[in-house]
Short mmCIF file of C-alpha atoms in Angstrom, two decimals:
data_model
loop_
_atom_site.label_atom_id
_atom_site.label_comp_id
_atom_site.label_asym_id
_atom_site.label_seq_id
_atom_site.Cartn_x
_atom_site.Cartn_y
_atom_site.Cartn_z
CA UNK A 982 -17.98 -26.71 -31.24
CA UNK A 983 -17.61 -23.30 -29.60
CA UNK A 984 -16.89 -23.18 -25.89
CA UNK A 985 -17.23 -20.30 -23.43
CA UNK A 986 -14.46 -19.06 -21.14
CA UNK A 987 -15.81 -17.95 -17.80
CA UNK A 988 -14.36 -15.87 -14.99
CA UNK A 989 -12.84 -18.34 -12.50
CA UNK A 990 -12.82 -17.84 -8.74
CA UNK A 991 -9.17 -17.05 -8.09
CA UNK A 992 -9.36 -16.42 -4.34
CA UNK A 993 -11.64 -17.45 -1.51
CA UNK A 994 -13.05 -13.91 -1.19
CA UNK A 995 -13.32 -13.07 -4.90
CA UNK A 996 -16.76 -12.14 -6.23
CA UNK A 997 -15.65 -10.48 -9.48
CA UNK A 998 -12.51 -9.95 -11.51
CA UNK A 999 -11.33 -6.97 -13.54
CA UNK A 1000 -9.65 -7.58 -16.90
CA UNK A 1001 -6.37 -5.74 -16.37
CA UNK A 1002 -4.88 -6.68 -19.75
CA UNK A 1003 -5.73 -8.91 -22.71
CA UNK A 1004 -2.72 -10.90 -23.95
CA UNK A 1005 -4.68 -12.34 -26.89
CA UNK A 1006 -7.11 -10.75 -29.35
CA UNK A 1007 -10.05 -11.93 -31.44
CA UNK A 1008 -8.86 -14.13 -34.29
CA UNK A 1009 -5.83 -15.50 -32.42
CA UNK A 1010 -5.34 -19.26 -32.34
CA UNK A 1011 -4.92 -20.38 -28.74
CA UNK A 1012 -4.16 -23.65 -27.00
CA UNK A 1013 -4.82 -25.13 -23.61
CA UNK A 1014 -2.29 -23.70 -21.19
CA UNK A 1015 -1.92 -20.34 -22.94
CA UNK A 1016 -2.13 -17.24 -20.75
CA UNK A 1017 -4.82 -15.12 -22.40
CA UNK A 1018 -5.32 -12.25 -19.94
CA UNK A 1019 -4.33 -10.68 -16.66
CA UNK A 1020 -7.12 -10.47 -14.12
CA UNK A 1021 -7.21 -8.17 -11.12
CA UNK A 1022 -8.86 -9.86 -8.14
CA UNK A 1023 -9.51 -8.56 -4.63
CA UNK A 1024 -6.01 -9.69 -3.61
CA UNK A 1025 -3.67 -9.50 -6.61
CA UNK A 1026 -3.32 -9.32 -10.39
CA UNK A 1027 -3.16 -12.87 -11.68
CA UNK A 1028 -2.73 -14.64 -15.01
CA UNK A 1029 -5.82 -16.23 -16.63
CA UNK A 1030 -5.01 -19.60 -18.17
CA UNK A 1031 -6.98 -21.00 -21.12
CA UNK A 1032 -8.19 -24.62 -21.19
CA UNK A 1033 -9.70 -24.75 -24.71
CA UNK A 1034 -8.03 -25.27 -28.12
CA UNK A 1035 -9.26 -23.18 -31.02
CA UNK A 1036 -9.65 -19.65 -32.33
CA UNK A 1037 -10.63 -16.77 -30.08
CA UNK A 1038 -13.96 -15.83 -31.70
CA UNK A 1039 -15.30 -13.32 -29.22
CA UNK A 1040 -14.09 -11.13 -26.38
CA UNK A 1041 -17.00 -9.72 -24.41
CA UNK A 1042 -15.14 -7.72 -21.79
CA UNK A 1043 -12.91 -4.74 -22.40
CA UNK A 1044 -9.80 -3.93 -20.43
CA UNK A 1045 -10.89 -2.25 -17.21
CA UNK A 1046 -14.30 -3.94 -17.04
CA UNK A 1047 -15.32 -6.29 -14.24
CA UNK A 1048 -17.00 -9.66 -14.56
CA UNK A 1049 -18.68 -11.58 -11.74
CA UNK A 1050 -17.35 -15.04 -10.98
CA UNK A 1051 -18.66 -17.51 -13.60
CA UNK A 1052 -19.56 -14.72 -16.04
CA UNK A 1053 -18.68 -15.22 -19.73
CA UNK A 1054 -15.60 -13.30 -20.84
CA UNK A 1055 -14.71 -14.95 -24.17
CA UNK A 1056 -15.65 -17.69 -26.65
CA UNK A 1057 -13.31 -20.16 -28.37
CA UNK A 1058 -14.23 -22.23 -31.42
CA UNK A 1059 -13.77 -22.75 -35.16
CA UNK A 1060 -13.42 -19.70 -37.46
CA UNK A 1061 -16.82 -18.71 -38.88
CA UNK A 1062 -18.75 -20.72 -36.30
CA UNK A 1063 -22.05 -19.25 -35.07
CA UNK A 1064 -21.81 -18.74 -31.33
CA UNK A 1065 -24.81 -16.42 -30.85
CA UNK A 1066 -26.80 -19.09 -29.03
CA UNK A 1067 -24.14 -19.24 -26.29
CA UNK A 1068 -24.55 -15.54 -25.61
CA UNK A 1069 -28.33 -15.73 -25.77
CA UNK A 1070 -28.41 -18.52 -23.20
CA UNK A 1071 -26.00 -16.83 -20.82
CA UNK A 1072 -25.46 -13.12 -21.47
CA UNK A 1073 -22.14 -11.65 -20.49
CA UNK A 1074 -22.43 -10.05 -17.07
CA UNK A 1075 -19.80 -7.36 -17.26
CA UNK A 1076 -19.88 -4.21 -15.21
CA UNK A 1077 -17.78 -1.08 -15.36
CA UNK A 1078 -14.55 -1.39 -13.43
CA UNK A 1079 -14.47 2.14 -12.11
CA UNK A 1080 -14.33 1.80 -8.33
CA UNK A 1081 -17.89 2.35 -7.19
CA UNK A 1082 -17.58 1.57 -3.52
CA UNK A 1083 -18.74 3.87 -0.75
CA UNK A 1084 -15.17 5.16 -0.57
CA UNK A 1085 -14.71 8.27 -2.69
CA UNK A 1086 -11.64 8.75 -4.87
CA UNK A 1087 -9.00 10.54 -2.87
CA UNK A 1088 -9.02 13.67 -5.00
CA UNK A 1089 -11.50 15.29 -7.41
CA UNK A 1090 -11.20 13.90 -10.91
CA UNK A 1091 -12.03 16.14 -13.82
CA UNK A 1092 -13.10 14.26 -16.94
CA UNK A 1093 -15.07 15.01 -20.04
CA UNK A 1094 -18.10 12.94 -21.03
CA UNK A 1095 -17.11 9.79 -22.89
CA UNK A 1096 -17.71 9.82 -26.61
CA UNK A 1097 -20.12 7.34 -28.21
CA UNK A 1098 -18.65 3.87 -28.58
CA UNK A 1099 -16.63 3.42 -31.76
CA UNK A 1100 -14.74 0.50 -33.28
CA UNK A 1101 -11.17 0.76 -32.01
CA UNK A 1102 -9.97 -2.59 -33.34
CA UNK A 1103 -8.65 -1.07 -36.58
CA UNK A 1104 -6.46 1.51 -34.78
CA UNK A 1105 -2.83 0.25 -34.61
CA UNK A 1106 -2.34 1.59 -31.09
CA UNK A 1107 -3.09 0.51 -27.52
CA UNK A 1108 -3.76 2.47 -24.36
CA UNK A 1109 -1.54 1.74 -21.36
CA UNK A 1110 -3.52 2.11 -18.14
CA UNK A 1111 -2.65 2.59 -14.49
CA UNK A 1112 -2.62 -0.89 -12.91
CA UNK A 1113 -3.78 -1.65 -9.40
CA UNK A 1114 -0.50 -2.32 -7.61
CA UNK A 1115 -1.89 -2.95 -4.13
CA UNK A 1116 -5.18 -4.06 -2.63
CA UNK A 1117 -5.89 -0.55 -1.30
CA UNK A 1118 -4.63 1.52 -4.23
CA UNK A 1119 -7.09 3.93 -5.86
CA UNK A 1120 -4.59 6.10 -7.72
CA UNK A 1121 -0.89 6.22 -8.51
CA UNK A 1122 1.47 9.17 -8.84
CA UNK A 1123 3.98 9.19 -11.70
CA UNK A 1124 7.19 9.66 -9.75
CA UNK A 1125 9.47 9.41 -12.77
CA UNK A 1126 9.16 8.66 -16.50
CA UNK A 1127 11.91 6.36 -17.80
CA UNK A 1128 10.67 6.68 -21.40
CA UNK A 1129 9.38 9.59 -23.47
CA UNK A 1130 7.22 10.25 -26.52
CA UNK A 1131 8.92 8.83 -29.62
CA UNK A 1132 10.76 6.05 -27.79
CA UNK A 1133 10.34 2.49 -29.08
CA UNK A 1134 9.27 0.14 -26.28
CA UNK A 1135 8.77 -3.58 -25.95
CA UNK A 1136 6.72 -5.77 -23.66
CA UNK A 1137 8.62 -6.11 -20.39
CA UNK A 1138 10.28 -2.70 -20.53
CA UNK A 1139 10.10 -0.61 -17.36
CA UNK A 1140 8.53 2.67 -18.50
CA UNK A 1141 8.01 4.59 -15.27
CA UNK A 1142 8.23 4.64 -11.50
CA UNK A 1143 4.84 4.92 -9.79
CA UNK A 1144 4.23 5.94 -6.21
CA UNK A 1145 1.35 4.02 -4.69
CA UNK A 1146 -0.11 4.33 -1.20
CA UNK A 1147 2.50 1.86 0.08
CA UNK A 1148 5.65 2.04 -2.02
CA UNK A 1149 7.31 3.37 -5.16
CA UNK A 1150 7.15 0.59 -7.74
CA UNK A 1151 8.27 0.02 -11.31
CA UNK A 1152 5.60 0.13 -14.05
CA UNK A 1153 6.07 -2.60 -16.63
CA UNK A 1154 4.92 -2.20 -20.23
CA UNK A 1155 2.98 -4.93 -22.06
CA UNK A 1156 2.71 -3.38 -25.54
CA UNK A 1157 5.23 -3.32 -28.40
CA UNK A 1158 5.52 -0.13 -30.43
CA UNK A 1159 6.35 3.56 -30.25
CA UNK A 1160 5.17 5.82 -27.46
CA UNK A 1161 2.72 8.19 -29.17
CA UNK A 1162 1.28 9.95 -26.16
CA UNK A 1163 1.96 10.46 -22.45
CA UNK A 1164 -1.07 11.65 -20.55
CA UNK A 1165 0.32 12.28 -17.08
CA UNK A 1166 3.28 14.43 -16.11
CA UNK A 1167 5.73 13.58 -13.37
CA UNK A 1168 4.07 14.41 -10.08
CA UNK A 1169 0.51 13.89 -11.34
CA UNK A 1170 -1.80 11.20 -10.05
CA UNK A 1171 -3.87 8.86 -12.21
CA UNK A 1172 -6.71 6.77 -10.84
CA UNK A 1173 -6.55 3.01 -11.28
CA UNK A 1174 -7.40 2.04 -14.89
CA UNK A 1175 -6.84 5.61 -16.15
CA UNK A 1176 -4.93 5.99 -19.43
CA UNK A 1177 -1.36 7.11 -18.85
CA UNK A 1178 0.18 6.38 -22.23
CA UNK A 1179 -0.59 5.28 -25.80
CA UNK A 1180 1.72 2.89 -27.70
CA UNK A 1181 1.39 2.07 -31.40
CA UNK A 1182 2.64 2.67 -34.92
CA UNK A 1183 4.18 6.10 -35.65
CA UNK A 1184 1.71 8.50 -37.25
CA UNK A 1185 -1.37 6.71 -35.90
CA UNK A 1186 -4.38 8.87 -35.04
CA UNK A 1187 -4.91 7.77 -31.43
CA UNK A 1188 -7.47 10.41 -30.49
CA UNK A 1189 -10.42 7.96 -30.66
CA UNK A 1190 -8.73 5.96 -27.87
CA UNK A 1191 -8.64 9.05 -25.66
CA UNK A 1192 -12.16 10.12 -26.59
CA UNK A 1193 -13.52 6.68 -25.79
CA UNK A 1194 -11.95 6.67 -22.31
CA UNK A 1195 -10.72 10.03 -21.11
CA UNK A 1196 -7.63 9.80 -18.94
CA UNK A 1197 -8.64 10.49 -15.30
CA UNK A 1198 -5.68 12.56 -14.17
CA UNK A 1199 -5.51 13.92 -10.65
CA UNK A 1200 -3.63 17.22 -10.74
CA UNK A 1201 -0.44 17.45 -8.74
CA UNK A 1202 -1.29 19.10 -5.42
CA UNK A 1203 -0.24 22.60 -4.64
CA UNK A 1204 3.14 22.59 -2.99
CA UNK A 1205 4.25 23.86 0.36
CA UNK A 1206 3.79 27.61 0.34
CA UNK A 1207 5.42 29.63 3.10
CA UNK A 1208 3.77 32.96 3.78
CA UNK A 1209 5.23 35.36 6.31
CA UNK A 1210 3.96 38.67 7.64
CA UNK A 1211 5.26 40.84 10.45
CA UNK A 1212 2.98 41.82 13.31
CA UNK A 1213 0.75 43.73 13.17
CA UNK A 1214 -0.43 41.68 10.19
CA UNK A 1215 -0.17 43.40 6.84
CA UNK A 1216 -0.59 42.02 3.36
CA UNK A 1217 1.81 39.11 3.16
CA UNK A 1218 4.45 39.27 0.44
CA UNK A 1219 3.90 36.73 -2.31
CA UNK A 1220 6.07 33.71 -1.75
CA UNK A 1221 7.51 31.72 -4.60
CA UNK A 1222 5.21 28.77 -5.17
CA UNK A 1223 6.77 25.35 -5.29
CA UNK A 1224 5.04 22.37 -6.80
CA UNK A 1225 5.86 19.21 -4.91
CA UNK A 1226 4.68 15.67 -4.91
CA UNK A 1227 4.63 13.04 -2.26
CA UNK A 1228 7.49 11.32 -4.07
CA UNK A 1229 9.83 14.23 -3.43
CA UNK A 1230 9.95 15.55 -7.01
CA UNK A 1231 9.99 19.33 -7.01
CA UNK A 1232 9.13 21.77 -9.77
CA UNK A 1233 9.55 25.51 -10.04
CA UNK A 1234 6.71 28.01 -10.37
CA UNK A 1235 6.58 27.48 -14.14
CA UNK A 1236 6.23 23.72 -13.78
CA UNK A 1237 9.78 22.83 -14.82
CA UNK A 1238 11.72 20.21 -12.89
CA UNK A 1239 14.32 21.74 -10.59
CA UNK A 1240 17.85 20.77 -11.64
CA UNK A 1241 19.80 19.33 -8.73
CA UNK A 1242 22.41 16.64 -8.25
CA UNK A 1243 21.26 13.45 -6.51
CA UNK A 1244 23.56 14.25 -3.59
CA UNK A 1245 22.08 17.76 -3.30
CA UNK A 1246 18.55 16.33 -3.31
CA UNK A 1247 19.40 13.80 -0.60
CA UNK A 1248 21.11 16.44 1.55
CA UNK A 1249 18.24 18.91 1.10
CA UNK A 1250 15.74 16.25 2.16
CA UNK A 1251 17.86 15.43 5.23
CA UNK A 1252 18.07 19.11 6.20
CA UNK A 1253 14.38 19.72 5.36
CA UNK A 1254 15.30 22.43 2.80
CA UNK A 1255 13.03 23.17 -0.16
CA UNK A 1256 15.14 23.13 -3.33
CA UNK A 1257 13.07 25.94 -4.83
CA UNK A 1258 14.57 28.33 -2.27
CA UNK A 1259 18.10 27.72 -3.56
CA UNK A 1260 20.00 29.39 -6.40
CA UNK A 1261 22.07 26.78 -8.22
CA UNK A 1262 25.70 27.55 -9.01
CA UNK A 1263 26.34 24.49 -11.18
CA UNK A 1264 26.09 24.12 -14.95
CA UNK A 1265 22.83 25.56 -16.26
CA UNK A 1266 21.78 26.61 -12.75
CA UNK A 1267 22.02 23.07 -11.36
CA UNK A 1268 21.88 22.92 -7.56
CA UNK A 1269 24.95 21.29 -6.06
CA UNK A 1270 25.85 19.86 -2.66
CA UNK A 1271 27.69 23.08 -1.70
CA UNK A 1272 24.59 25.16 -2.53
CA UNK A 1273 22.63 23.16 0.03
CA UNK A 1274 25.40 23.27 2.63
CA UNK A 1275 25.80 27.05 2.24
CA UNK A 1276 22.08 27.83 2.36
CA UNK A 1277 21.17 30.44 4.97
CA UNK A 1278 17.76 29.73 6.55
CA UNK A 1279 16.96 33.41 6.98
CA UNK A 1280 17.32 33.94 3.24
CA UNK A 1281 14.19 31.90 2.66
CA UNK A 1282 11.47 30.21 4.63
CA UNK A 1283 12.78 26.72 5.09
CA UNK A 1284 10.25 24.26 6.39
CA UNK A 1285 10.39 23.92 10.16
CA UNK A 1286 12.15 27.25 10.73
CA UNK A 1287 10.38 29.56 13.18
CA UNK A 1288 11.03 33.28 12.69
CA UNK A 1289 10.58 35.44 15.75
CA UNK A 1290 7.81 38.02 15.50
CA UNK A 1291 6.40 36.73 12.21
CA UNK A 1292 3.34 34.63 11.39
CA UNK A 1293 3.98 31.84 8.93
CA UNK A 1294 2.56 28.51 7.80
CA UNK A 1295 3.29 25.68 5.42
CA UNK A 1296 0.82 23.61 3.39
CA UNK A 1297 2.04 20.05 2.83
CA UNK A 1298 0.21 18.03 0.15
CA UNK A 1299 -1.12 14.65 1.25
CA UNK A 1300 0.83 11.70 -0.08
CA UNK A 1301 -0.87 8.61 -1.53
CA UNK A 1302 0.02 6.77 1.66
CA UNK A 1303 -1.50 9.44 3.89
CA UNK A 1304 -4.72 9.47 1.83
CA UNK A 1305 -5.06 5.70 2.15
CA UNK A 1306 -4.31 5.75 5.87
CA UNK A 1307 -7.06 8.36 6.34
CA UNK A 1308 -9.56 6.41 4.25
CA UNK A 1309 -8.97 2.96 5.73
CA UNK A 1310 -8.76 4.05 9.35
CA UNK A 1311 -11.88 6.18 8.99
CA UNK A 1312 -13.72 3.17 7.58
CA UNK A 1313 -12.55 1.04 10.51
CA UNK A 1314 -13.14 3.62 13.25
CA UNK A 1315 -16.68 4.49 12.18
CA UNK A 1316 -17.85 0.99 11.25
CA UNK A 1317 -16.43 -1.26 13.97
CA UNK A 1318 -17.86 -1.03 17.52
CA UNK A 1319 -14.52 -1.01 19.33
CA UNK A 1320 -13.73 -1.59 22.98
CA UNK A 1321 -10.39 -1.59 24.79
CA UNK A 1322 -8.73 -3.90 27.31
CA UNK A 1323 -5.53 -2.91 29.14
CA UNK A 1324 -3.26 -5.21 31.15
CA UNK A 1325 -0.01 -4.64 33.06
CA UNK A 1326 2.84 -7.06 32.31
CA UNK A 1327 5.75 -7.64 34.72
CA UNK A 1328 8.80 -7.68 32.42
CA UNK A 1329 11.50 -8.59 34.97
CA UNK A 1330 11.96 -12.18 33.73
CA UNK A 1331 11.61 -11.09 30.09
CA UNK A 1332 14.46 -8.61 30.54
CA UNK A 1333 16.67 -11.32 32.05
CA UNK A 1334 15.73 -13.78 29.30
CA UNK A 1335 16.56 -11.23 26.58
CA UNK A 1336 20.07 -10.74 27.98
CA UNK A 1337 20.64 -14.51 27.95
CA UNK A 1338 19.25 -14.95 24.42
CA UNK A 1339 21.43 -12.17 23.03
CA UNK A 1340 24.50 -13.93 24.39
CA UNK A 1341 23.88 -17.07 22.32
CA UNK A 1342 21.66 -16.17 19.32
CA UNK A 1343 23.10 -14.89 16.00
CA UNK A 1344 20.73 -11.89 15.96
CA UNK A 1345 19.91 -9.33 18.62
CA UNK A 1346 16.47 -9.94 20.11
CA UNK A 1347 14.33 -6.90 20.86
CA UNK A 1348 11.39 -6.71 23.25
CA UNK A 1349 9.16 -6.24 20.20
CA UNK A 1350 10.40 -9.60 18.84
CA UNK A 1351 9.45 -11.22 22.14
CA UNK A 1352 5.99 -9.62 22.02
CA UNK A 1353 5.40 -10.84 18.44
CA UNK A 1354 6.44 -14.39 19.37
CA UNK A 1355 4.19 -14.38 22.44
CA UNK A 1356 1.27 -12.90 20.46
CA UNK A 1357 1.63 -15.57 17.76
CA UNK A 1358 1.51 -18.40 20.31
CA UNK A 1359 -1.44 -16.80 22.12
CA UNK A 1360 -3.42 -16.51 18.87
CA UNK A 1361 -3.06 -20.26 18.33
CA UNK A 1362 -4.80 -20.79 21.68
CA UNK A 1363 -7.42 -18.08 21.02
CA UNK A 1364 -8.27 -18.30 17.29
CA UNK A 1365 -11.37 -16.08 17.65
CA UNK A 1366 -8.99 -13.14 18.16
CA UNK A 1367 -7.27 -14.17 14.90
CA UNK A 1368 -10.44 -13.60 12.87
CA UNK A 1369 -11.84 -11.36 10.14
CA UNK A 1370 -15.21 -9.62 10.10
CA UNK A 1371 -16.64 -10.41 6.61
CA UNK A 1372 -20.07 -8.70 6.93
CA UNK A 1373 -22.09 -11.87 6.31
CA UNK A 1374 -19.72 -14.21 8.17
CA UNK A 1375 -16.76 -14.41 10.53
CA UNK A 1376 -13.61 -15.98 9.13
CA UNK A 1377 -11.50 -17.72 11.76
CA UNK A 1378 -7.96 -17.91 10.37
CA UNK A 1379 -6.10 -21.15 11.00
CA UNK A 1380 -2.73 -19.52 10.29
CA UNK A 1381 -1.01 -16.63 12.07
CA UNK A 1382 0.35 -13.73 9.98
CA UNK A 1383 1.44 -10.87 12.28
CA UNK A 1384 1.30 -7.35 10.88
CA UNK A 1385 4.06 -5.16 12.32
CA UNK A 1386 3.23 -1.44 12.24
CA UNK A 1387 6.28 0.54 11.06
CA UNK A 1388 6.47 4.34 11.11
CA UNK A 1389 7.92 5.79 7.89
CA UNK A 1390 8.40 9.34 6.69
CA UNK A 1391 5.01 9.63 4.95
CA UNK A 1392 2.94 7.68 7.46
CA UNK A 1393 2.60 4.04 8.46
CA UNK A 1394 3.21 0.70 6.76
CA UNK A 1395 2.35 -2.77 8.07
CA UNK A 1396 4.71 -5.46 6.73
CA UNK A 1397 3.72 -9.01 7.61
CA UNK A 1398 5.62 -11.79 9.36
CA UNK A 1399 3.97 -14.90 7.92
CA UNK A 1400 3.36 -18.06 9.91
CA UNK A 1401 4.84 -16.36 12.96
CA UNK A 1402 3.62 -19.07 15.32
CA UNK A 1403 5.81 -21.61 13.49
CA UNK A 1404 9.02 -19.54 13.55
CA UNK A 1405 11.73 -19.27 16.16
CA UNK A 1406 12.28 -15.97 17.91
CA UNK A 1407 15.58 -15.60 16.01
CA UNK A 1408 13.75 -16.02 12.69
CA UNK A 1409 11.13 -13.47 13.76
CA UNK A 1410 13.84 -11.02 14.78
CA UNK A 1411 15.74 -11.34 11.50
CA UNK A 1412 12.57 -11.02 9.42
CA UNK A 1413 11.31 -8.05 11.43
CA UNK A 1414 14.59 -6.19 10.88
CA UNK A 1415 14.57 -6.95 7.16
CA UNK A 1416 10.95 -5.88 6.67
CA UNK A 1417 11.42 -2.77 8.78
CA UNK A 1418 14.36 -1.72 6.63
CA UNK A 1419 12.46 -2.37 3.40
CA UNK A 1420 9.51 -0.34 4.71
CA UNK A 1421 11.65 2.67 5.54
CA UNK A 1422 13.34 2.49 2.12
CA UNK A 1423 10.03 2.01 0.27
CA UNK A 1424 11.15 -1.37 -1.05
CA UNK A 1425 8.19 -3.44 0.15
CA UNK A 1426 6.38 -5.54 -2.44
CA UNK A 1427 2.71 -6.66 -2.26
CA UNK A 1428 3.70 -10.05 -0.82
CA UNK A 1429 5.35 -8.21 2.08
CA UNK A 1430 2.21 -6.37 3.26
CA UNK A 1431 -0.76 -8.57 2.33
CA UNK A 1432 -2.58 -11.16 4.41
CA UNK A 1433 -2.02 -10.08 8.04
CA UNK A 1434 -4.45 -11.67 10.50
CA UNK A 1435 -3.46 -9.59 13.56
CA UNK A 1436 -1.42 -6.40 14.01
CA UNK A 1437 1.03 -5.27 16.69
CA UNK A 1438 1.74 -1.54 17.11
CA UNK A 1439 4.64 -0.62 19.42
CA UNK A 1440 5.36 2.94 20.55
CA UNK A 1441 7.35 1.94 23.62
CA UNK A 1442 10.64 3.04 22.04
CA UNK A 1443 9.25 6.60 21.94
CA UNK A 1444 8.63 6.67 25.69
CA UNK A 1445 4.86 6.14 25.40
CA UNK A 1446 3.52 4.30 28.45
CA UNK A 1447 0.07 3.45 27.10
CA UNK A 1448 -2.07 4.15 24.01
CA UNK A 1449 -4.87 2.68 21.89
CA UNK A 1450 -4.73 1.70 18.22
CA UNK A 1451 -7.40 1.59 15.50
CA UNK A 1452 -8.17 -1.86 14.10
CA UNK A 1453 -6.64 -2.68 10.72
CA UNK A 1454 -9.77 -3.92 8.89
CA UNK A 1455 -10.85 -6.70 8.29
CA UNK A 1456 -8.94 -7.88 11.37
CA UNK A 1457 -10.81 -8.14 14.65
CA UNK A 1458 -8.10 -6.90 17.02
CA UNK A 1459 -4.91 -4.88 17.26
CA UNK A 1460 -2.43 -4.76 20.13
CA UNK A 1461 -0.87 -1.47 21.31
CA UNK A 1462 2.43 -1.96 23.15
CA UNK A 1463 3.74 0.68 25.55
CA UNK A 1464 7.22 1.15 26.94
CA UNK A 1465 8.78 -0.68 29.88
CA UNK A 1466 8.80 1.54 32.93
CA UNK A 1467 10.62 0.96 36.18
CA UNK A 1468 8.24 1.40 39.07
CA UNK A 1469 7.69 0.43 42.70
CA UNK A 1470 5.92 -2.81 43.57
CA UNK A 1471 4.61 -4.10 46.89
CA UNK A 1472 4.80 -7.69 48.12
CA UNK A 1473 4.07 -8.87 51.64
CA UNK A 1474 4.18 -5.27 52.79
CA UNK A 1475 7.66 -4.74 51.32
CA UNK A 1476 8.51 -2.27 48.53
CA UNK A 1477 10.72 -3.39 45.63
CA UNK A 1478 11.73 -2.14 42.19
CA UNK A 1479 10.07 -3.79 39.19
CA UNK A 1480 9.55 -3.21 35.47
CA UNK A 1481 6.05 -2.87 34.05
CA UNK A 1482 4.80 -2.77 30.45
CA UNK A 1483 1.18 -1.94 29.52
CA UNK A 1484 -0.62 -3.67 26.67
CA UNK A 1485 -3.93 -2.42 25.26
CA UNK A 1486 -6.03 -4.67 23.03
CA UNK A 1487 -8.54 -2.96 20.73
CA UNK A 1488 -11.37 -5.39 19.88
CA UNK A 1489 -14.18 -5.38 17.31
CA UNK A 1490 -17.18 -6.30 19.46
CA UNK A 1491 -18.93 -7.85 16.44
CA UNK A 1492 -16.37 -10.68 16.62
CA UNK A 1493 -14.62 -10.61 19.98
CA UNK A 1494 -16.42 -10.35 23.30
CA UNK A 1495 -14.85 -8.96 26.48
CA UNK A 1496 -14.20 -12.37 28.01
CA UNK A 1497 -12.54 -13.62 24.81
CA UNK A 1498 -10.23 -10.61 24.64
CA UNK A 1499 -9.40 -10.87 28.35
CA UNK A 1500 -8.53 -14.57 28.02
CA UNK A 1501 -6.18 -13.78 25.13
CA UNK A 1502 -4.41 -11.07 27.17
CA UNK A 1503 -4.09 -13.42 30.15
CA UNK A 1504 -2.34 -16.04 27.97
CA UNK A 1505 -0.10 -13.33 26.51
CA UNK A 1506 0.74 -12.16 30.03
CA UNK A 1507 1.76 -15.68 31.05
CA UNK A 1508 4.15 -16.00 28.09
CA UNK A 1509 5.81 -12.62 28.64
CA UNK A 1510 6.08 -12.88 32.42
CA UNK A 1511 7.64 -16.34 32.17
CA UNK A 1512 9.31 -16.48 28.71
CA UNK A 1513 10.54 -20.05 29.14
CA UNK A 1514 6.95 -21.12 28.39
CA UNK A 1515 7.36 -19.86 24.81
CA UNK A 1516 10.08 -22.42 24.14
CA UNK A 1517 8.67 -25.61 25.66
#
């Protein structure tokens, strides 16, 4: 007897799942325990396990389509069995997987109208699509192709490096065959679920695949263009246009990749020199380390160089990370009714305690480590501050995952220290250093940045006394940490030197009231002003 396979609820917040990839096809014999598909949820891409023995008679959802929880996605039974009554009783509730939220795609997407639906099952080729590699990703930039048209690839091969809004990640292939088509050049962006490649048998006519679902390619942004004109302003001379991507790949005016040694590229990036301004002296015009070292700024318009008496500017294309930061923070700023609470913390005892801890612990403790430890313990006592706003409900988290804002070259990343309230300060310190290094080197993986329940942002090391931060949705609060400043205190009419640090808590008033936020800060103050309380 035929049985239906329904979309399971794979996370507590999941309302629908997108079929990212089918691992089985109609006609395949499957058993209980087989992995039949990959499903993209609101948190991750997960494997869909089968629990029925039989033949896969029907697949009702295409790759890239979404199905609500409990919707029918497939039917398993005996070959030739009539399963029409199952579909009549419970029609498949599949909806298009193109992101249709209120958030627009980061860049205009030019596509042609889709052709009428045709039977693609007889075509010995498969489309490889851009996967969703993070919970906030809407498009990915092809940073580097590791394969090319004509190459034979297997499932599991790494075919490209893709720059997402959070990191540069490897793109794994799941189709066996020959690469027949590559639809996105290095430096171009492709929206999630857009076709980036076609794999199949050599000589296959794959055009119907492209006509059925046109590849949504986001053109590579125009590169930094330096224009200079002497005063009084005259017509500015045309500057050589450089195509650049957020991943650092540079192309010349004709679209060709600039030839440069890895060492030359690294040195040029360090010196903020655009490779397009250099004339290579190596083989075939390849730019070498000495070319970068011998570059004269006045010979070009290197970024950051100010030329006396001339007007100039530079246009820098937005990276995927910068686009996502703009989108998410705008959503938070204009949807959450925020208010701010600031408190002064006397850090005299904390400074003494840090010296003592660094004499005995295997890792060096920073003031930020102490703040994270104190925040984690305070959240245990004030769980309302450790909550999410979920539109129709408030989720009070019973675990503490601290997001640690880290400034990187392209913007801001928030790696997560999980179960921070259960870890020692030495463990927090070691993990914070490891995550900070991975963030700066773009080595973070989804497990490193997902699930934070509260975020700490520290600008004290930059000499900032006090500032406010924007809430990292769906969290309810974020803590802004200023620097420690020596100042004059008064006690019993006597002046004395003391060290003060200012903390500012940004609160979502839909979840946290003023008294709740103030009570949390008071507990945090007690831990930091008398650190021994954190260890008893």
